Structure formats: structure tokens, C-alpha cells
């Protein structure tokens, strides 16, 4: 085998310059004992947790590759559920920062997540129109609810084991989770329903759509009267059938009123008008349901207060008294019943909070002192938090903090490395920032115009930025001040390049000119010392706009990319024309010349990279580089390797001698605008439309191209497996419900491990029979050959090994793994289950697997006479073992209750939530008493 050329792998080193991504939502988390202090925000594939008081990052929950699309903290505040762009959900522990549970069920991005009030179940909605309910404790999927025709926008649990979901299909659906059926559909909306909120102790539903109305619906729960003689199947049928009709008053769809009214009725009460004219982006309440807030696509958050039943009653009494007074004055009789509160009085506007930029999402929490804390995630990479004192006469929102230092307000369009590889320059539409590469801290921020290109002046004490308005801005890094602004071009300054002799630089602009500049020292009026300045020395006039300029390393040649899709090469000293490189179908956006001046590589908007010889201008090779425009290209120092950045979110490394694609750096989630290589070639920094800056580092790990291609093929195969049709359960019709999980490469691998374990069990059983026969024939003890796998597990039996493999299958993947398991393995599994359940080992897990296997292979199992005795045995052992497990649990529960009451009696304290409830009740009674005393006085 010939010696292959070895390359060194570049790997991700850091993500910085990002405060929060705008794809997901912000959520308060109880990290430092307080719920209103720390806020979790999405940051590309990670989740950052910021301390809003100190303005610093306290925890990073590291993701895999996919972008975060939704966050939901658990009611106990110990966990955070994170939904991703590929439909997966991971539950992180906020104490350790580790992901404990992973759920795979959705085929598209997760758009909504919600825990039930105890935190035991999690419901998720997705762009694939499905709603899935997950069991967090058992780490498995319960069921999939199908009914929406477009992306699900919001999901909410009700305490009565009901679920309400909204979608972009204009529908709001009510689901009975006992029977897993949609029993009611609200069709009163003409446009997409973007938000849902439950207020007034789940007796009111508020919906937000694409208009300026917030529709309010009254929910009336009907206590289901159960007939003891009525069969269970009839009951479930009754409560599960959909109820749909279109009436004027309640605008709901009902098929059968009597069936639907077993659970609840929902009628429209009226609407609250928002000030915003556009669609509702987020609609939410705080954890108590007393405060409601919403925002549109603008910078205003509208806050409303919802009166509790007691407050409504008091207001009604006051209104009645006033009405009676008026009636007495007019000497007319007026009935009490005619006095009613309007909807605007029950849900009243508190204030509007105006943020500094467009709001993308928010979260709010009400402190025990009655102060409302609001956190806003803004479109321009900022987190703002506000405090609102609700007890004030006119509540005013006061900004408590603003987290901005971590990044730019807009997309970074240019990057540069200092000559010592330590400082990184990034410039965007509003500012230039200097970062320390090793600490990733921003050390200087300087205001600028819209920056397009930049460079460090030799000596690394000054930087020059070329702007969209045609100016060159010269900054001093020590003082962080703008030293000079020069008008360089009539249009945008598209490109800037330092001359190899470091005495000057060249710029190319939209005014069809290439201008040559030299550094000079001029007298500073404000001080005795001279300061750096630049002067224009020559101009090269061309026929087209200049997009990119580059010097050859010996400074003999200057390459200029023009808007007519060609690259013209000129002699630097005489500015005489030398070569024209043509062949690109669209303009060349970027190019670079190798260290030895032998090659020039050009990247174009036609998605191709062409490698040319600089001696004759011949095209060595044209490479299809990216799936969209090539935005930036740069050679690695002292080599013929180069990097390209594309609008397809990828950064790729190429070999210009062998014309090979070496590796792809995946990490950015949107278009990559630019990149910069450090002078020593050890680091690459890139900037993207997702607002993040990423640092990539050259490792010592060798990269072999064949292995890289193999890994790529494997990744493609895994993707194709996930896209395959889901396996169908025999005899099941497609209804409203389905299995929660989905077929993934992990479930296939788990099924393969189970199959291998059963095959090993069969082989070992055959060997054992053979061994017994030999022993009988020999009439003496013969040593049994030991299987190395069983020996590695501590000489366990083959059946125990199968159980061990079963135990290692993730709980969330168990059903899907059994679904792809061929039936030929099922009889052996049933025999093994019978053996283990009889011994009382892993009863819960085996019963779950057993019931699922019986469900999916019912026909084949019942028609197989060989399995009759096995099923009979399973029936007896399963029932006895399950009742034993139930008894143990019941006994333990009773024991814990007893211990709780004993501790309470000893310490004279009450546990958990009961204590606060009792305290609130006492305070209410005391206040009532005080009012009565005051009234008497």
C-alpha cells in the first residue's frame, strides 16, 4: 500500500460572540434558589444560562449538532426540557448540567413543550403536526396524538387530565388523555392560532391569532356522572368521539352535544384588543395565571392583569352598590342581576413595556412581594430584564439589566487575525470588537459604520475598517478611539488587502476603482507625538465594480475580481494588464493567492471554486464546492491547502495540489459570511448569520481521507434510515393515536443487539444439550467450554445475558426496537420472559415488553400451538408477580406517609406545599376579620 498524504484535523474549539439565538424562547430557571434571577436561552446547539443581575454566564448545557428550537423548565425547577430542530428532545439536569433523558419521536422541529403540574409527563408539539405525550419518570413515550393539519404552535396541560393544543391550521383541539381522543375542536378562528393561555384557575382560555384580537373563551367543566352498570368500553367511546358544530355564539365544531358535554363546554365571551396590528408571536401567563402578556413582531410587550374570583366578586359588589345608589336618586327600582362586569374590567391592561429592539420571546414570573419580573429575548442578540411594581398606582416598567457585551447587534461581515495570532477583530453594522483568542473575552468595542472589510495595521496597534458608505476608518486599539475617517470610494469598499512589504494596502470598491494607499506619520494637533495616517498614492480605473483585491506574496502582481465574472491580473509597479481569468458563470466574491505565488483560487456565487496557475492563467481544476454561493476563501500559511465558507452553512478545507476535499467543518446553522485564518495556520475563526463566532483549532490528530469518506457514507446511511417509512403494526388502522417513538439508527442497533443475544442463547443451549449427551455417554464429568462473552460478564447464564442486553436498551427506544425485531426471535423471548418473571427479576420492564409483543404479534402468537403452554404460564406468573410488586409499592407508600406524619408531629411543621396553602388561607381570614372590625368602627 502506497503512503497516503496525511492532513491534520481541525476541530471546534469554542463558540463566542453570542448572547442568545432568536430561534427558541427564553425561560426563567430556578438555579440559584431564586426563580427570577437566572434565565435560560438558546445559543445555537447549546443552552446558555445567564445570571441577569451580574450579567454573566453561569452554566452551559452542551448540545450535539442540531439547533435548539424550544425550552421548557420543569415545575420543580431541577430540570430543563430542550427541543431541537431535528425533532429530538433532551431533558437536562440543572444541578449537574448533564442530559439525563433523550426522546426521539418527531420528524421535524419541536415547536412547543409543556410539563404537567407534577412534572411527571411532558407534552411536545412539532412542525410535523403531531403531539406526543412522554413519561419523564419512565423515560419513554406514552402516545402520539394526530389531528392537526399544520405545525402545532402551543400545548397546555389541564389538571383534569385534559390537553389543549393549537396549530397553524386555525384549530384549537381538546384531547381527553384517559381515552387519547380529540373530543372538541374550536373553529372560531379565521387565521393561524399562534398562542394559548389558561387563566382564572383554568376556567378561561385566551387565544392569540394573526389579528389584533385576543379571543376569550369560557370553559365550563361538567362533572361526569358515571353509571355503574354501563360498560367501560361504552364510556370511553362516549368521551372520546369528536364533538364539532359551527354556531354563532360559541363558534365551536360539534358532532354530538351529549357526548361532548360529558367533559366541558367552551363558549366565546368576547375579545380584548391589542395595540399591535400584526400577529401574536408569544402569548403567555406567569406561573400563578394572574398576569397575561403578549407581543407581536414589534418591540412592545403588552401586559394585562387577570382578576381572581374574589376580586371579581368585590368589584361586582361595589358596582351593585353604585347602581343601587343611582337607582335611589332616580327613584327607580333596579335589579341586582343586571349589573355585570365587562371583559375589559376582568382582564385589564397594566402597561406596555417598550424594548430597545424587536422582541423574539419573553418569560415572566411574579415574586411573592407582588413584583413582576420580565425577561425579553431580542432580535439583535440582547437579553433585557424589567421589573414592574404592580401595587403602584400607575405601574411603570423599570429596566433592571441588559446583557449585551457578549456579541454584536447585527451580522459580522468581516474578520481578521493579528500578526501574533492572539487578537481577533470582528466588525458588523454598528461596531468593531477586538477579542482575546485564548480567553474569548471582548477587550475593545468601538462604534463604526457598516463594516465590509478590515485589517490589522502592522504592529497590531491600529486597525482599518472599510465601510458600506465608502469610508476607511482608522482606530487606535490602546485608547479604543476613532483616529481618522477618510472617504475612499464613491460606493462600498468591498475589499482591502495589505501589501506584502507592509508599507501600505490596496482597496477595491463599487466605484470601479482600485486605490493604493501608504501609511504615513502626521503631526497630531492634540499632542506633540506624531500619529499614524494613510495617504492615497495611485488609482487603477476599471470598467466594472471591484469585488475583491489580492497581492501576490512577492508584490509583483495584483489580482482584481470584477462584477463581469472575470478576474484580471495586473503588474503592481506599472499597472499593466497581465492575465484575465474567465470561466465563472457568476461574479467572483472571494479569492486568494498561495504563499509561493504559484496558484490563485477563486470562489464564486456560482458555487464553484476554480484553481488557476498564476504563470499562464490556466485553470487547473474547477471544484463544485458548496450548495450555495462561496462567500470567503483563504489559503493556509506555508501550504497549498485552503478553506472556503459558503452560504450553505458549511466551511470546507481543500487541497489545491490534489484537488481533494479534505474535511467539512459543520457547526453554523445559517449562512457563513466570512472567516479568517491565523498567520501560523493553527486557528480558523468564522462568522455567520446565526450571530455566532466560532473558533476552530488544528489538532494533532491525523486525518485519513478514506476514513473521512467512510464516515460520510455512514452518516448518509443513518439519515436515510431515519427518513424511511415507519414500521406498521399488523391489524392496526391509522387513527388519532399512534406509537410515540420513531425508527432511528439507535433503535435498529438495539434490535440487532437483542437478536445477537438470542442467537448466543440458542447456541449455548445447543452446546449444553450436546455436553449433557457427551457426559452421559462418557459416564464422567467433562468440562463445559466457556463462552468468552458470558465469561466477560462474570460467568452468567445465557438467559441472564439476554436480560442484561434488554436492560441496556434505552427505555425510550424499547418499543421501536421490538417493532423491528423479526417474529422468529419472539418465541424464544417469550420463553425467557416466562423464566425471568417466575424468578421475579425485572418484572416491570419484562411486562412492558411482553404486553407490547403480544399487541404487535397477536395473530401469529395465538395461532402458534407451540406457544400455548408458554402463554398460560406467563398469564399465571405475570398476574401474581405484578400484584406482589403493587403490594410492595402500596406498603412503601403507607410507610412513607406514616414517617411524614411522625416527623410533622415531632417538629410541629407541615411539609411541602400544604404549609404555604394553609398560611395563605390564614392570611385571607385575618384580612377579612380586620376589614369587618374597620367597618364596625
GROMACS .gro file of C-alpha atoms in nm, residues 568-856:
model
  289
  568UNK     CA    1  -0.796   4.048  -1.402
  569UNK     CA    2  -0.430   4.025  -1.301
  570UNK     CA    3  -0.210   4.338  -1.330
  571UNK     CA    4   0.160   4.414  -1.271
  572UNK     CA    5   0.179   4.613  -0.946
  573UNK     CA    6   0.454   4.853  -1.049
  574UNK     CA    7   0.328   4.962  -1.393
  575UNK     CA    8  -0.043   4.860  -1.350
  576UNK     CA    9  -0.018   4.694  -1.693
  577UNK     CA   10  -0.262   4.414  -1.772
  578UNK     CA   11  -0.113   4.060  -1.740
  579UNK     CA   12  -0.386   3.792  -1.732
  580UNK     CA   13  -0.763   3.754  -1.747
  581UNK     CA   14  -0.910   3.452  -1.568
  582UNK     CA   15  -1.256   3.379  -1.706
  583UNK     CA   16  -1.483   3.076  -1.668
  584UNK     CA   17  -1.711   3.154  -1.372
  585UNK     CA   18  -2.079   3.198  -1.458
  586UNK     CA   19  -2.141   3.446  -1.173
  587UNK     CA   20  -1.917   3.711  -1.008
  588UNK     CA   21  -1.611   3.600  -0.809
  589UNK     CA   22  -1.683   3.700  -0.448
  590UNK     CA   23  -1.354   3.588  -0.294
  591UNK     CA   24  -1.006   3.474  -0.389
  592UNK     CA   25  -0.659   3.417  -0.250
  593UNK     CA   26  -0.306   3.359  -0.378
  594UNK     CA   27  -0.086   3.082  -0.230
  595UNK     CA   28   0.230   3.162  -0.026
  596UNK     CA   29   0.464   3.080  -0.318
  597UNK     CA   30   0.263   3.279  -0.576
  598UNK     CA   31   0.212   2.968  -0.793
  599UNK     CA   32  -0.165   2.928  -0.752
  600UNK     CA   33  -0.469   3.151  -0.728
  601UNK     CA   34  -0.801   3.006  -0.604
  602UNK     CA   35  -1.127   3.188  -0.681
  603UNK     CA   36  -1.467   3.133  -0.519
  604UNK     CA   37  -1.784   3.247  -0.693
  605UNK     CA   38  -2.158   3.294  -0.647
  606UNK     CA   39  -2.198   3.007  -0.899
  607UNK     CA   40  -2.098   2.771  -0.609
  608UNK     CA   41  -1.771   2.669  -0.776
  609UNK     CA   42  -1.410   2.714  -0.675
  610UNK     CA   43  -1.155   2.729  -0.956
  611UNK     CA   44  -0.780   2.675  -0.907
  612UNK     CA   45  -0.559   2.857  -1.159
  613UNK     CA   46  -0.186   2.874  -1.229
  614UNK     CA   47  -0.053   3.231  -1.195
  615UNK     CA   48   0.220   3.178  -1.454
  616UNK     CA   49  -0.004   3.126  -1.761
  617UNK     CA   50  -0.354   3.180  -1.616
  618UNK     CA   51  -0.461   2.823  -1.697
  619UNK     CA   52  -0.745   2.664  -1.495
  620UNK     CA   53  -0.604   2.356  -1.317
  621UNK     CA   54  -0.938   2.234  -1.183
  622UNK     CA   55  -1.293   2.351  -1.119
  623UNK     CA   56  -1.449   2.213  -0.798
  624UNK     CA   57  -1.817   2.216  -0.707
  625UNK     CA   58  -1.755   2.347  -0.356
  626UNK     CA   59  -2.083   2.444  -0.184
  627UNK     CA   60  -2.460   2.418  -0.229
  628UNK     CA   61  -2.483   2.799  -0.236
  629UNK     CA   62  -2.255   3.100  -0.302
  630UNK     CA   63  -1.892   3.072  -0.189
  631UNK     CA   64  -1.853   3.373   0.043
  632UNK     CA   65  -1.489   3.355   0.153
  633UNK     CA   66  -1.168   3.177   0.059
  634UNK     CA   67  -0.823   3.178   0.221
  635UNK     CA   68  -0.505   2.970   0.192
  636UNK     CA   69  -0.342   2.817   0.500
  637UNK     CA   70   0.003   2.972   0.559
  638UNK     CA   71   0.300   2.789   0.400
  639UNK     CA   72   0.081   2.529   0.223
  640UNK     CA   73  -0.144   2.471  -0.075
  641UNK     CA   74  -0.442   2.389   0.146
  642UNK     CA   75  -0.726   2.639   0.158
  643UNK     CA   76  -1.056   2.696   0.336
  644UNK     CA   77  -1.386   2.809   0.183
  645UNK     CA   78  -1.700   2.938   0.355
  646UNK     CA   79  -2.042   2.910   0.192
  647UNK     CA   80  -2.399   3.024   0.226
  648UNK     CA   81  -2.487   2.654   0.280
  649UNK     CA   82  -2.375   2.689   0.648
  650UNK     CA   83  -2.054   2.491   0.587
  651UNK     CA   84  -1.680   2.557   0.597
  652UNK     CA   85  -1.468   2.322   0.384
  653UNK     CA   86  -1.097   2.252   0.357
  654UNK     CA   87  -0.940   2.164   0.019
  655UNK     CA   88  -0.605   2.053  -0.120
  656UNK     CA   89  -0.513   2.269  -0.423
  657UNK     CA   90  -0.244   2.025  -0.545
  658UNK     CA   91  -0.452   1.706  -0.539
  659UNK     CA   92  -0.788   1.886  -0.586
  660UNK     CA   93  -0.927   1.686  -0.292
  661UNK     CA   94  -1.196   1.783  -0.045
  662UNK     CA   95  -1.027   1.720   0.292
  663UNK     CA   96  -1.289   1.794   0.557
  664UNK     CA   97  -1.608   1.986   0.634
  665UNK     CA   98  -1.642   2.195   0.949
  666UNK     CA   99  -2.010   2.177   1.045
  667UNK     CA  100  -2.144   2.389   1.326
  668UNK     CA  101  -2.303   2.704   1.193
  669UNK     CA  102  -2.681   2.692   1.148
  670UNK     CA  103  -2.713   2.970   0.893
  671UNK     CA  104  -2.508   3.135   0.614
  672UNK     CA  105  -2.135   3.174   0.689
  673UNK     CA  106  -2.037   3.528   0.584
  674UNK     CA  107  -1.662   3.527   0.640
  675UNK     CA  108  -1.366   3.353   0.801
  676UNK     CA  109  -1.006   3.434   0.894
  677UNK     CA  110  -0.702   3.209   0.934
  678UNK     CA  111  -0.435   3.287   1.191
  679UNK     CA  112  -0.090   3.365   1.041
  680UNK     CA  113   0.051   3.037   1.178
  681UNK     CA  114  -0.245   2.838   1.037
  682UNK     CA  115  -0.340   2.684   1.375
  683UNK     CA  116  -0.673   2.863   1.410
  684UNK     CA  117  -0.974   2.944   1.193
  685UNK     CA  118  -1.242   3.188   1.309
  686UNK     CA  119  -1.576   3.213   1.126
  687UNK     CA  120  -1.885   3.436   1.148
  688UNK     CA  121  -2.239   3.351   1.049
  689UNK     CA  122  -2.592   3.487   1.012
  690UNK     CA  123  -2.681   3.292   1.332
  691UNK     CA  124  -2.492   3.573   1.518
  692UNK     CA  125  -2.226   3.332   1.645
  693UNK     CA  126  -1.849   3.343   1.601
  694UNK     CA  127  -1.677   3.005   1.603
  695UNK     CA  128  -1.316   2.923   1.664
  696UNK     CA  129  -1.169   2.607   1.507
  697UNK     CA  130  -0.832   2.468   1.613
  698UNK     CA  131  -0.579   2.249   1.429
  699UNK     CA  132  -0.536   1.932   1.635
  700UNK     CA  133  -0.250   1.680   1.629
  701UNK     CA  134  -0.492   1.411   1.508
  702UNK     CA  135  -0.407   1.288   1.156
  703UNK     CA  136  -0.693   1.282   0.907
  704UNK     CA  137  -0.707   0.999   0.652
  705UNK     CA  138  -0.927   1.076   0.352
  706UNK     CA  139  -1.058   0.719   0.305
  707UNK     CA  140  -1.176   0.710   0.666
  708UNK     CA  141  -1.339   1.052   0.625
  709UNK     CA  142  -1.530   0.932   0.317
  710UNK     CA  143  -1.637   0.616   0.503
  711UNK     CA  144  -1.770   0.823   0.793
  712UNK     CA  145  -1.958   1.045   0.546
  713UNK     CA  146  -2.122   0.740   0.386
  714UNK     CA  147  -2.224   0.608   0.729
  715UNK     CA  148  -2.378   0.943   0.821
  716UNK     CA  149  -2.573   0.944   0.492
  717UNK     CA  150  -2.697   0.589   0.558
  718UNK     CA  151  -2.811   0.682   0.909
  719UNK     CA  152  -3.000   0.981   0.769
  720UNK     CA  153  -3.169   0.763   0.508
  721UNK     CA  154  -3.273   0.512   0.780
  722UNK     CA  155  -3.439   0.790   0.977
  723UNK     CA  156  -3.629   0.905   0.666
  724UNK     CA  157  -3.763   0.556   0.589
  725UNK     CA  158  -4.130   0.476   0.642
  726UNK     CA  159  -4.215   0.382   0.998
  727UNK     CA  160  -4.292   0.010   1.056
  728UNK     CA  161  -4.662  -0.071   1.066
  729UNK     CA  162  -4.829  -0.274   1.341
  730UNK     CA  163  -5.032  -0.556   1.186
  731UNK     CA  164  -5.408  -0.515   1.219
  732UNK     CA  165  -5.393  -0.156   1.339
  733UNK     CA  166  -5.574   0.118   1.149
  734UNK     CA  167  -5.440   0.470   1.127
  735UNK     CA  168  -5.637   0.661   1.388
  736UNK     CA  169  -5.593   0.961   1.612
  737UNK     CA  170  -5.324   0.790   1.821
  738UNK     CA  171  -5.001   0.610   1.742
  739UNK     CA  172  -4.673   0.498   1.893
  740UNK     CA  173  -4.469   0.782   2.042
  741UNK     CA  174  -4.124   0.676   1.920
  742UNK     CA  175  -3.974   0.670   1.572
  743UNK     CA  176  -3.732   0.442   1.390
  744UNK     CA  177  -3.374   0.567   1.431
  745UNK     CA  178  -3.031   0.413   1.386
  746UNK     CA  179  -3.020   0.363   1.768
  747UNK     CA  180  -3.342   0.156   1.770
  748UNK     CA  181  -3.209  -0.061   1.483
  749UNK     CA  182  -2.880  -0.117   1.669
  750UNK     CA  183  -3.073  -0.206   1.989
  751UNK     CA  184  -3.283  -0.460   1.793
  752UNK     CA  185  -2.963  -0.608   1.646
  753UNK     CA  186  -2.813  -0.644   1.996
  754UNK     CA  187  -3.127  -0.828   2.114
  755UNK     CA  188  -3.110  -1.059   1.809
  756UNK     CA  189  -2.740  -1.133   1.873
  757UNK     CA  190  -2.812  -1.210   2.240
  758UNK     CA  191  -3.095  -1.453   2.145
  759UNK     CA  192  -2.870  -1.624   1.889
  760UNK     CA  193  -2.599  -1.662   2.154
  761UNK     CA  194  -2.863  -1.808   2.389
  762UNK     CA  195  -2.968  -2.061   2.122
  763UNK     CA  196  -2.607  -2.163   2.054
  764UNK     CA  197  -2.531  -2.202   2.424
  765UNK     CA  198  -2.847  -2.410   2.480
  766UNK     CA  199  -2.749  -2.640   2.188
  767UNK     CA  200  -2.395  -2.669   2.331
  768UNK     CA  201  -2.539  -2.756   2.674
  769UNK     CA  202  -2.756  -3.036   2.526
  770UNK     CA  203  -2.456  -3.171   2.336
  771UNK     CA  204  -2.241  -3.150   2.650
  772UNK     CA  205  -2.501  -3.344   2.855
  773UNK     CA  206  -2.516  -3.614   2.586
  774UNK     CA  207  -2.133  -3.648   2.582
  775UNK     CA  208  -2.127  -3.659   2.963
  776UNK     CA  209  -2.388  -3.940   2.968
  777UNK     CA  210  -2.200  -4.136   2.702
  778UNK     CA  211  -1.864  -4.096   2.878
  779UNK     CA  212  -2.015  -4.163   3.219
  780UNK     CA  213  -1.795  -3.900   3.381
  781UNK     CA  214  -1.768  -3.518   3.419
  782UNK     CA  215  -1.649  -3.339   3.107
  783UNK     CA  216  -1.552  -2.966   3.129
  784UNK     CA  217  -1.804  -2.733   2.958
  785UNK     CA  218  -1.646  -2.485   2.711
  786UNK     CA  219  -1.699  -2.128   2.837
  787UNK     CA  220  -1.824  -1.858   2.601
  788UNK     CA  221  -1.586  -1.556   2.622
  789UNK     CA  222  -1.878  -1.305   2.617
  790UNK     CA  223  -2.051  -1.475   2.912
  791UNK     CA  224  -1.714  -1.501   3.088
  792UNK     CA  225  -1.663  -1.123   3.045
  793UNK     CA  226  -1.999  -1.067   3.218
  794UNK     CA  227  -1.887  -1.278   3.515
  795UNK     CA  228  -1.983  -1.631   3.401
  796UNK     CA  229  -2.356  -1.557   3.387
  797UNK     CA  230  -2.611  -1.789   3.226
  798UNK     CA  231  -2.719  -1.730   2.863
  799UNK     CA  232  -3.072  -1.633   2.973
  800UNK     CA  233  -2.929  -1.380   3.223
  801UNK     CA  234  -2.718  -1.237   2.938
  802UNK     CA  235  -3.033  -1.176   2.729
  803UNK     CA  236  -3.189  -0.995   3.026
  804UNK     CA  237  -2.870  -0.788   3.064
  805UNK     CA  238  -2.894  -0.680   2.697
  806UNK     CA  239  -3.262  -0.592   2.747
  807UNK     CA  240  -3.173  -0.381   3.048
  808UNK     CA  241  -2.926  -0.180   2.840
  809UNK     CA  242  -3.184  -0.078   2.579
  810UNK     CA  243  -3.291   0.280   2.649
  811UNK     CA  244  -3.641   0.298   2.792
  812UNK     CA  245  -3.748   0.548   2.524
  813UNK     CA  246  -3.627   0.313   2.245
  814UNK     CA  247  -3.766  -0.019   2.375
  815UNK     CA  248  -4.096  -0.028   2.178
  816UNK     CA  249  -3.937   0.079   1.848
  817UNK     CA  250  -3.660  -0.183   1.892
  818UNK     CA  251  -3.915  -0.460   1.950
  819UNK     CA  252  -4.117  -0.339   1.650
  820UNK     CA  253  -3.830  -0.405   1.405
  821UNK     CA  254  -3.747  -0.743   1.567
  822UNK     CA  255  -3.834  -1.037   1.333
  823UNK     CA  256  -4.103  -1.276   1.463
  824UNK     CA  257  -3.865  -1.574   1.456
  825UNK     CA  258  -3.699  -1.437   1.770
  826UNK     CA  259  -4.028  -1.376   1.959
  827UNK     CA  260  -4.098  -1.739   2.075
  828UNK     CA  261  -3.754  -1.757   2.243
  829UNK     CA  262  -3.812  -1.418   2.402
  830UNK     CA  263  -4.149  -1.527   2.545
  831UNK     CA  264  -3.990  -1.839   2.698
  832UNK     CA  265  -3.715  -1.627   2.852
  833UNK     CA  266  -3.971  -1.376   2.983
  834UNK     CA  267  -4.165  -1.660   3.146
  835UNK     CA  268  -3.847  -1.786   3.316
  836UNK     CA  269  -3.738  -1.442   3.447
  837UNK     CA  270  -4.085  -1.324   3.559
  838UNK     CA  271  -4.122  -1.652   3.751
  839UNK     CA  272  -3.793  -1.569   3.930
  840UNK     CA  273  -3.922  -1.215   3.994
  841UNK     CA  274  -3.639  -1.029   3.816
  842UNK     CA  275  -3.709  -0.701   3.626
  843UNK     CA  276  -4.086  -0.762   3.639
  844UNK     CA  277  -4.186  -0.411   3.530
  845UNK     CA  278  -3.955  -0.400   3.226
  846UNK     CA  279  -4.041  -0.751   3.109
  847UNK     CA  280  -4.416  -0.697   3.150
  848UNK     CA  281  -4.393  -0.381   2.941
  849UNK     CA  282  -4.203  -0.566   2.665
  850UNK     CA  283  -4.436  -0.868   2.690
  851UNK     CA  284  -4.756  -0.665   2.651
  852UNK     CA  285  -4.610  -0.478   2.354
  853UNK     CA  286  -4.502  -0.802   2.181
  854UNK     CA  287  -4.847  -0.956   2.238
  855UNK     CA  288  -5.006  -0.643   2.090
  856UNK     CA  289  -4.798  -0.634   1.770
   0.00000   0.00000   0.00000
